[in-house]
Amino acid sequence: MDTQLMHPRDQLVNVMNRIYHNGMTTLSGGNLSIKDASGDIWITPAGVDKGTLRADDIIQVRPSGEVIGPHQPSSELPFHRAIYERRPDAGAVVHAHPPALVSFSIVGKCPETRLIPQAHNVCGSVGYAPYALPGSEALGTVIADTFAEGHGIIILENHGMAALGETLVDAFQRLETLDFCARIQLAATTLGQPQCLQKNDLALFHERATQLATFTPGVATSLERDLRQQLVTTVHRAVKRYLMMSTEGVASVRLDDRRFLITPTAQDRAAIGVKDCVLIDQGCAEEGKQPSRATRLHQTIYDTHKDVHCIISAQSPAVTAYAVVAQDFDSHTIPESYILLRDVLKIPFRTCYTDYNAVAKHISLKRPVALIENDGVLVVGSSLLNAFDRLEVAEYSAQALIDSSRLGDLLPIGDAAIEDLKQAFKLES
């Protein structure tokens, strides 16, 4: 999301809408602020429904203490001020009460960001601030002191979380990414002991080559224009369905035997447009754009499997939980799960960074879903809709499996029933 020329009021409303409608805060909970170049703090109001917030509800607080606006500023203004005083690099602050992060806050723990590389890349180390009375100067002091240790996001004891950023989008993305990580960890602990990435594994995320030779594309065909719109619509839908987050998730779609479109790197997935999608032609990228870090992997899969027309990777919380524990994901649950997912294998983390051919060898339309250890889920399909369906079914099936563990042992579909499904739906082995 490009907010460079967006007024602070509009930025705050836009991000609060995303936080509220993604279930990361309640009608009365949470507050956001921006500090502009003049030193003014723009902050969400007290006592106003977060689900219907408007630009004219936002409060301006001058450095002198003068309050301008139709409401009282958030009661947490003291800790916002304290953060800006201790962290001059902060241009925005987000405070919210996502259930997953509240779960950690009320047991005195922080989510483990080394479960998936993107979480560690966006959030880094997570701080923990001791409890103090909401709205008090004491709370401002303990929060600011914790941020002064260098963290970008912290858990507040018995209170939720707070994040800062150079921009409001930066702060929001730390919140969203840590919330995904917390959801993954909570689901994973139901299955077994979550395994963390080591330092040398985390380094692979930054070492993956992203520079490609470039070319100047010609006039886009009608097919390309249609697929660009389909790709954008699919990614936006994945974000709204909480299958992707704004900082992570890759989708691509084939145009022909030598070309495909892929999502860009380092852009908010909820805000990408048709012009942001990157055309790849025989390993070269459309000039002036930066394609996903996974472009070479997608290229290898397309080169290996001419019948694959779409590839999606994501960190959907429930299915990614199986990627961070030793337990296998069993798709023999309901007919839809097996028909769409088939048998789901697990690929070692380093393989996706060091041996693209090995990944391409193990995934195909016959085995269209794979888990990447400590990374997420990779799906392929005959179309964007087909691949998205598989991603959605993988997440819902994983959630059902996790929830069923509280009820009893799994009663999987038997081998004979699986053979019947293969024959009835013409599933190749």
PDB file of C-alpha atoms in Angstrom, residues 91-293:
ATOM      1  CA  GLY A  91       6.524   7.165  12.722  1.00  0.00           C
ATOM      2  CA  ALA A  92       3.530   5.068  13.783  1.00  0.00           C
ATOM      3  CA  VAL A  93       2.287   2.860  16.620  1.00  0.00           C
ATOM      4  CA  VAL A  94      -0.302   0.055  16.589  1.00  0.00           C
ATOM      5  CA  HIS A  95      -1.947  -1.426  19.682  1.00  0.00           C
ATOM      6  CA  ALA A  96      -4.526  -4.214  19.409  1.00  0.00           C
ATOM      7  CA  HIS A  97      -5.872  -7.326  21.098  1.00  0.00           C
ATOM      8  CA  PRO A  98      -5.692 -10.227  18.606  1.00  0.00           C
ATOM      9  CA  PRO A  99      -6.895 -13.379  20.409  1.00  0.00           C
ATOM     10  CA  ALA A 100      -3.805 -15.411  19.492  1.00  0.00           C
ATOM     11  CA  LEU A 101      -1.434 -12.757  20.807  1.00  0.00           C
ATOM     12  CA  VAL A 102      -3.580 -12.166  23.883  1.00  0.00           C
ATOM     13  CA  SER A 103      -3.203 -15.899  24.591  1.00  0.00           C
ATOM     14  CA  PHE A 104       0.546 -15.380  24.839  1.00  0.00           C
ATOM     15  CA  SER A 105       0.181 -12.171  26.859  1.00  0.00           C
ATOM     16  CA  ILE A 106      -1.883 -13.833  29.580  1.00  0.00           C
ATOM     17  CA  VAL A 107       0.596 -16.656  30.134  1.00  0.00           C
ATOM     18  CA  GLY A 108       3.692 -14.473  30.136  1.00  0.00           C
ATOM     19  CA  LYS A 109       5.188 -15.684  26.842  1.00  0.00           C
ATOM     20  CA  CYS A 110       6.117 -14.352  23.393  1.00  0.00           C
ATOM     21  CA  PRO A 111       5.484 -16.129  20.084  1.00  0.00           C
ATOM     22  CA  GLU A 112       8.527 -17.782  18.518  1.00  0.00           C
ATOM     23  CA  THR A 113       9.337 -15.920  15.291  1.00  0.00           C
ATOM     24  CA  ARG A 114      11.901 -18.497  14.137  1.00  0.00           C
ATOM     25  CA  LEU A 115       9.130 -20.880  13.077  1.00  0.00           C
ATOM     26  CA  ILE A 116       8.966 -19.387   9.561  1.00  0.00           C
ATOM     27  CA  PRO A 117      11.574 -17.130   7.940  1.00  0.00           C
ATOM     28  CA  GLN A 118       9.220 -14.306   7.011  1.00  0.00           C
ATOM     29  CA  ALA A 119       8.036 -13.897  10.600  1.00  0.00           C
ATOM     30  CA  HIS A 120      11.593 -13.511  11.799  1.00  0.00           C
ATOM     31  CA  ASN A 121      12.404 -11.180   8.911  1.00  0.00           C
ATOM     32  CA  VAL A 122       9.454  -8.846   9.618  1.00  0.00           C
ATOM     33  CA  CYS A 123       9.249  -9.044  13.403  1.00  0.00           C
ATOM     34  CA  GLY A 124      12.736  -9.946  14.600  1.00  0.00           C
ATOM     35  CA  SER A 125      12.943 -10.441  18.355  1.00  0.00           C
ATOM     36  CA  VAL A 126       9.745  -9.850  20.318  1.00  0.00           C
ATOM     37  CA  GLY A 127       9.840  -7.855  23.538  1.00  0.00           C
ATOM     38  CA  TYR A 128       7.706  -8.367  26.649  1.00  0.00           C
ATOM     39  CA  ALA A 129       6.457  -5.450  28.759  1.00  0.00           C
ATOM     40  CA  PRO A 130       5.241  -5.988  32.338  1.00  0.00           C
ATOM     41  CA  TYR A 131       1.705  -5.049  33.304  1.00  0.00           C
ATOM     42  CA  ALA A 132       0.706  -1.516  34.260  1.00  0.00           C
ATOM     43  CA  LEU A 133      -2.651   0.260  34.546  1.00  0.00           C
ATOM     44  CA  PRO A 134      -4.144   1.012  31.097  1.00  0.00           C
ATOM     45  CA  GLY A 135      -3.973   4.706  30.234  1.00  0.00           C
ATOM     46  CA  SER A 136      -1.415   5.433  32.939  1.00  0.00           C
ATOM     47  CA  GLU A 137       1.958   7.127  32.650  1.00  0.00           C
ATOM     48  CA  ALA A 138       3.418   3.994  34.252  1.00  0.00           C
ATOM     49  CA  LEU A 139       2.210   1.908  31.302  1.00  0.00           C
ATOM     50  CA  GLY A 140       3.820   4.410  28.934  1.00  0.00           C
ATOM     51  CA  THR A 141       7.099   4.063  30.803  1.00  0.00           C
ATOM     52  CA  VAL A 142       7.254   0.247  30.763  1.00  0.00           C
ATOM     53  CA  ILE A 143       6.232   0.034  27.104  1.00  0.00           C
ATOM     54  CA  ALA A 144       8.674   2.736  26.006  1.00  0.00           C
ATOM     55  CA  ASP A 145      11.454   1.114  28.060  1.00  0.00           C
ATOM     56  CA  THR A 146      10.802  -2.215  26.315  1.00  0.00           C
ATOM     57  CA  PHE A 147      10.824  -0.637  22.863  1.00  0.00           C
ATOM     58  CA  ALA A 148      14.033   1.175  23.804  1.00  0.00           C
ATOM     59  CA  GLU A 149      15.713  -2.264  23.908  1.00  0.00           C
ATOM     60  CA  GLY A 150      15.408  -2.259  20.105  1.00  0.00           C
ATOM     61  CA  HIS A 151      12.284  -4.350  19.486  1.00  0.00           C
ATOM     62  CA  GLY A 152       9.811  -3.524  16.719  1.00  0.00           C
ATOM     63  CA  ILE A 153       6.933  -5.359  18.372  1.00  0.00           C
ATOM     64  CA  ILE A 154       6.192  -6.341  21.958  1.00  0.00           C
ATOM     65  CA  ILE A 155       3.715  -8.391  23.950  1.00  0.00           C
ATOM     66  CA  LEU A 156       2.016  -6.506  26.779  1.00  0.00           C
ATOM     67  CA  GLU A 157       1.467  -8.593  29.898  1.00  0.00           C
ATOM     68  CA  ASN A 158      -2.304  -9.239  30.279  1.00  0.00           C
ATOM     69  CA  HIS A 159      -3.036  -6.586  27.676  1.00  0.00           C
ATOM     70  CA  GLY A 160      -2.275  -7.573  24.054  1.00  0.00           C
ATOM     71  CA  MET A 161       0.464  -6.175  21.847  1.00  0.00           C
ATOM     72  CA  ALA A 162       2.056  -3.002  20.517  1.00  0.00           C
ATOM     73  CA  ALA A 163       4.129  -2.473  17.381  1.00  0.00           C
ATOM     74  CA  LEU A 164       5.956   0.470  15.914  1.00  0.00           C
ATOM     75  CA  GLY A 165       7.171   1.230  12.420  1.00  0.00           C
ATOM     76  CA  GLU A 166       8.611   3.912  10.233  1.00  0.00           C
ATOM     77  CA  THR A 167       5.122   3.993   8.671  1.00  0.00           C
ATOM     78  CA  LEU A 168       1.730   2.771   9.820  1.00  0.00           C
ATOM     79  CA  VAL A 169       1.861  -0.035   7.251  1.00  0.00           C
ATOM     80  CA  ASP A 170       5.200  -1.188   8.695  1.00  0.00           C
ATOM     81  CA  ALA A 171       3.687  -1.356  12.184  1.00  0.00           C
ATOM     82  CA  PHE A 172       0.549  -3.115  10.916  1.00  0.00           C
ATOM     83  CA  GLN A 173       2.598  -5.703   9.056  1.00  0.00           C
ATOM     84  CA  ARG A 174       4.511  -6.539  12.227  1.00  0.00           C
ATOM     85  CA  LEU A 175       1.200  -7.037  14.024  1.00  0.00           C
ATOM     86  CA  GLU A 176      -0.299  -9.169  11.251  1.00  0.00           C
ATOM     87  CA  THR A 177       2.838 -11.278  10.775  1.00  0.00           C
ATOM     88  CA  LEU A 178       3.259 -11.960  14.493  1.00  0.00           C
ATOM     89  CA  ASP A 179      -0.441 -12.806  14.731  1.00  0.00           C
ATOM     90  CA  PHE A 180      -0.013 -15.379  11.923  1.00  0.00           C
ATOM     91  CA  CYS A 181       3.031 -16.754  13.727  1.00  0.00           C
ATOM     92  CA  ALA A 182       1.110 -17.003  16.995  1.00  0.00           C
ATOM     93  CA  ARG A 183      -1.761 -18.818  15.278  1.00  0.00           C
ATOM     94  CA  ILE A 184       0.683 -21.261  13.713  1.00  0.00           C
ATOM     95  CA  GLN A 185       2.392 -21.905  17.046  1.00  0.00           C
ATOM     96  CA  LEU A 186      -0.882 -22.397  18.925  1.00  0.00           C
ATOM     97  CA  ALA A 187      -2.083 -24.891  16.321  1.00  0.00           C
ATOM     98  CA  ALA A 188       1.279 -26.647  16.196  1.00  0.00           C
ATOM     99  CA  THR A 189       1.447 -27.201  19.954  1.00  0.00           C
ATOM    100  CA  THR A 190      -1.743 -29.261  19.626  1.00  0.00           C
ATOM    101  CA  LEU A 191       0.124 -31.573  17.254  1.00  0.00           C
ATOM    102  CA  GLY A 192       3.561 -31.790  18.844  1.00  0.00           C
ATOM    103  CA  GLN A 193       6.681 -29.798  19.581  1.00  0.00           C
ATOM    104  CA  PRO A 194       7.201 -26.926  17.100  1.00  0.00           C
ATOM    105  CA  GLN A 195      10.687 -26.903  15.579  1.00  0.00           C
ATOM    106  CA  CYS A 196      12.508 -23.588  15.097  1.00  0.00           C
ATOM    107  CA  LEU A 197      14.843 -22.618  12.278  1.00  0.00           C
ATOM    108  CA  GLN A 198      18.516 -22.230  13.047  1.00  0.00           C
ATOM    109  CA  LYS A 199      20.534 -19.124  12.196  1.00  0.00           C
ATOM    110  CA  ASN A 200      22.043 -20.605   9.013  1.00  0.00           C
ATOM    111  CA  ASP A 201      18.582 -21.625   7.797  1.00  0.00           C
ATOM    112  CA  LEU A 202      17.170 -18.158   8.430  1.00  0.00           C
ATOM    113  CA  ALA A 203      20.038 -16.705   6.415  1.00  0.00           C
ATOM    114  CA  LEU A 204      18.855 -18.604   3.326  1.00  0.00           C
ATOM    115  CA  PHE A 205      15.830 -16.309   3.133  1.00  0.00           C
ATOM    116  CA  HIS A 206      18.106 -13.350   2.399  1.00  0.00           C
ATOM    117  CA  GLU A 207      20.565 -15.300   0.259  1.00  0.00           C
ATOM    118  CA  ARG A 208      17.993 -16.434  -2.307  1.00  0.00           C
ATOM    119  CA  ALA A 209      18.865 -14.682  -5.578  1.00  0.00           C
ATOM    120  CA  THR A 210      16.222 -12.212  -6.731  1.00  0.00           C
ATOM    121  CA  GLN A 211      17.980 -10.381  -9.554  1.00  0.00           C
ATOM    122  CA  LEU A 212      16.942 -11.517 -13.017  1.00  0.00           C
ATOM    123  CA  ALA A 213      17.821 -10.237 -16.453  1.00  0.00           C
ATOM    124  CA  THR A 214      15.114  -7.884 -17.684  1.00  0.00           C
ATOM    125  CA  PHE A 215      13.247  -7.270 -20.920  1.00  0.00           C
ATOM    126  CA  THR A 216      10.829  -4.712 -22.330  1.00  0.00           C
ATOM    127  CA  PRO A 217       7.437  -6.363 -22.882  1.00  0.00           C
ATOM    128  CA  GLY A 218       5.247  -5.651 -25.874  1.00  0.00           C
ATOM    129  CA  VAL A 219       1.586  -4.722 -25.788  1.00  0.00           C
ATOM    130  CA  ALA A 220      -0.283  -7.031 -23.416  1.00  0.00           C
ATOM    131  CA  THR A 221      -2.635  -9.496 -25.081  1.00  0.00           C
ATOM    132  CA  SER A 222      -6.218  -9.893 -23.937  1.00  0.00           C
ATOM    133  CA  LEU A 223      -5.240 -13.183 -22.277  1.00  0.00           C
ATOM    134  CA  GLU A 224      -2.457 -11.510 -20.318  1.00  0.00           C
ATOM    135  CA  ARG A 225      -4.763  -8.712 -19.180  1.00  0.00           C
ATOM    136  CA  ASP A 226      -7.360 -11.238 -18.075  1.00  0.00           C
ATOM    137  CA  LEU A 227      -4.818 -13.337 -16.175  1.00  0.00           C
ATOM    138  CA  ARG A 228      -3.348 -10.269 -14.472  1.00  0.00           C
ATOM    139  CA  GLN A 229      -6.792  -9.434 -13.109  1.00  0.00           C
ATOM    140  CA  GLN A 230      -7.431 -13.046 -12.093  1.00  0.00           C
ATOM    141  CA  LEU A 231      -4.079 -13.187 -10.293  1.00  0.00           C
ATOM    142  CA  VAL A 232      -4.773  -9.978  -8.359  1.00  0.00           C
ATOM    143  CA  THR A 233      -8.309 -11.084  -7.472  1.00  0.00           C
ATOM    144  CA  THR A 234      -7.034 -14.453  -6.237  1.00  0.00           C
ATOM    145  CA  VAL A 235      -4.336 -12.909  -4.029  1.00  0.00           C
ATOM    146  CA  HIS A 236      -6.750 -10.359  -2.550  1.00  0.00           C
ATOM    147  CA  ARG A 237      -9.185 -13.173  -1.828  1.00  0.00           C
ATOM    148  CA  ALA A 238      -6.456 -15.199  -0.121  1.00  0.00           C
ATOM    149  CA  VAL A 239      -5.637 -12.254   2.154  1.00  0.00           C
ATOM    150  CA  LYS A 240      -9.303 -11.692   3.002  1.00  0.00           C
ATOM    151  CA  ARG A 241      -9.695 -15.400   3.781  1.00  0.00           C
ATOM    152  CA  TYR A 242      -6.656 -15.250   6.069  1.00  0.00           C
ATOM    153  CA  LEU A 243      -4.787 -17.711   3.872  1.00  0.00           C
ATOM    154  CA  MET A 244      -2.051 -15.168   3.063  1.00  0.00           C
ATOM    155  CA  MET A 245      -0.731 -12.176   4.927  1.00  0.00           C
ATOM    156  CA  SER A 246       0.280  -8.799   3.554  1.00  0.00           C
ATOM    157  CA  THR A 247       3.994  -9.646   3.781  1.00  0.00           C
ATOM    158  CA  GLU A 248       4.019 -13.241   2.571  1.00  0.00           C
ATOM    159  CA  GLY A 249       2.427 -15.469  -0.042  1.00  0.00           C
ATOM    160  CA  VAL A 250       3.278 -15.952  -3.710  1.00  0.00           C
ATOM    161  CA  ALA A 251       1.043 -16.732  -6.675  1.00  0.00           C
ATOM    162  CA  SER A 252       1.835 -17.187 -10.345  1.00  0.00           C
ATOM    163  CA  VAL A 253      -0.088 -18.179 -13.467  1.00  0.00           C
ATOM    164  CA  ARG A 254       1.153 -19.512 -16.804  1.00  0.00           C
ATOM    165  CA  LEU A 255       0.489 -17.621 -20.042  1.00  0.00           C
ATOM    166  CA  ASP A 256       2.120 -20.098 -22.428  1.00  0.00           C
ATOM    167  CA  ASP A 257       5.075 -22.484 -22.634  1.00  0.00           C
ATOM    168  CA  ARG A 258       7.651 -19.747 -22.009  1.00  0.00           C
ATOM    169  CA  ARG A 259       5.865 -16.995 -20.042  1.00  0.00           C
ATOM    170  CA  PHE A 260       4.097 -16.607 -16.715  1.00  0.00           C
ATOM    171  CA  LEU A 261       2.942 -13.836 -14.389  1.00  0.00           C
ATOM    172  CA  ILE A 262       4.030 -13.723 -10.743  1.00  0.00           C
ATOM    173  CA  THR A 263       3.345 -11.485  -7.780  1.00  0.00           C
ATOM    174  CA  PRO A 264       6.002  -8.888  -6.848  1.00  0.00           C
ATOM    175  CA  THR A 265       8.275  -8.995  -3.829  1.00  0.00           C
ATOM    176  CA  ALA A 266       8.051  -6.576  -0.881  1.00  0.00           C
ATOM    177  CA  GLN A 267       4.559  -5.318  -1.735  1.00  0.00           C
ATOM    178  CA  ASP A 268       1.404  -5.498   0.370  1.00  0.00           C
ATOM    179  CA  ARG A 269      -0.514  -8.508  -0.968  1.00  0.00           C
ATOM    180  CA  ALA A 270      -3.835  -6.849  -0.116  1.00  0.00           C
ATOM    181  CA  ALA A 271      -3.014  -3.829  -2.259  1.00  0.00           C
ATOM    182  CA  ILE A 272      -1.248  -5.168  -5.349  1.00  0.00           C
ATOM    183  CA  GLY A 273      -2.769  -4.165  -8.681  1.00  0.00           C
ATOM    184  CA  VAL A 274      -2.637  -5.525 -12.217  1.00  0.00           C
ATOM    185  CA  LYS A 275       0.339  -3.307 -13.050  1.00  0.00           C
ATOM    186  CA  ASP A 276       2.314  -4.733 -10.108  1.00  0.00           C
ATOM    187  CA  CYS A 277       2.243  -8.320 -11.404  1.00  0.00           C
ATOM    188  CA  VAL A 278       5.541  -9.207 -13.086  1.00  0.00           C
ATOM    189  CA  LEU A 279       5.753 -10.874 -16.471  1.00  0.00           C
ATOM    190  CA  ILE A 280       8.468 -13.531 -16.697  1.00  0.00           C
ATOM    191  CA  ASP A 281       9.700 -14.626 -20.135  1.00  0.00           C
ATOM    192  CA  GLN A 282      12.203 -17.498 -20.264  1.00  0.00           C
ATOM    193  CA  GLY A 283      13.756 -16.525 -16.955  1.00  0.00           C
ATOM    194  CA  CYS A 284      13.822 -12.762 -17.618  1.00  0.00           C
ATOM    195  CA  ALA A 285      11.674 -10.276 -15.692  1.00  0.00           C
ATOM    196  CA  GLU A 286       9.627  -7.385 -16.960  1.00  0.00           C
ATOM    197  CA  GLU A 287      11.818  -4.296 -16.615  1.00  0.00           C
ATOM    198  CA  GLY A 288      11.268  -1.907 -13.736  1.00  0.00           C
ATOM    199  CA  LYS A 289       9.727  -4.516 -11.474  1.00  0.00           C
ATOM    200  CA  GLN A 290      10.991  -6.852  -8.758  1.00  0.00           C
ATOM    201  CA  PRO A 291       9.404 -10.322  -8.951  1.00  0.00           C
ATOM    202  CA  SER A 292       8.945 -12.677  -6.018  1.00  0.00           C
ATOM    203  CA  ARG A 293      11.992 -14.342  -4.503  1.00  0.00           C
TER     204      ARG A 293
END
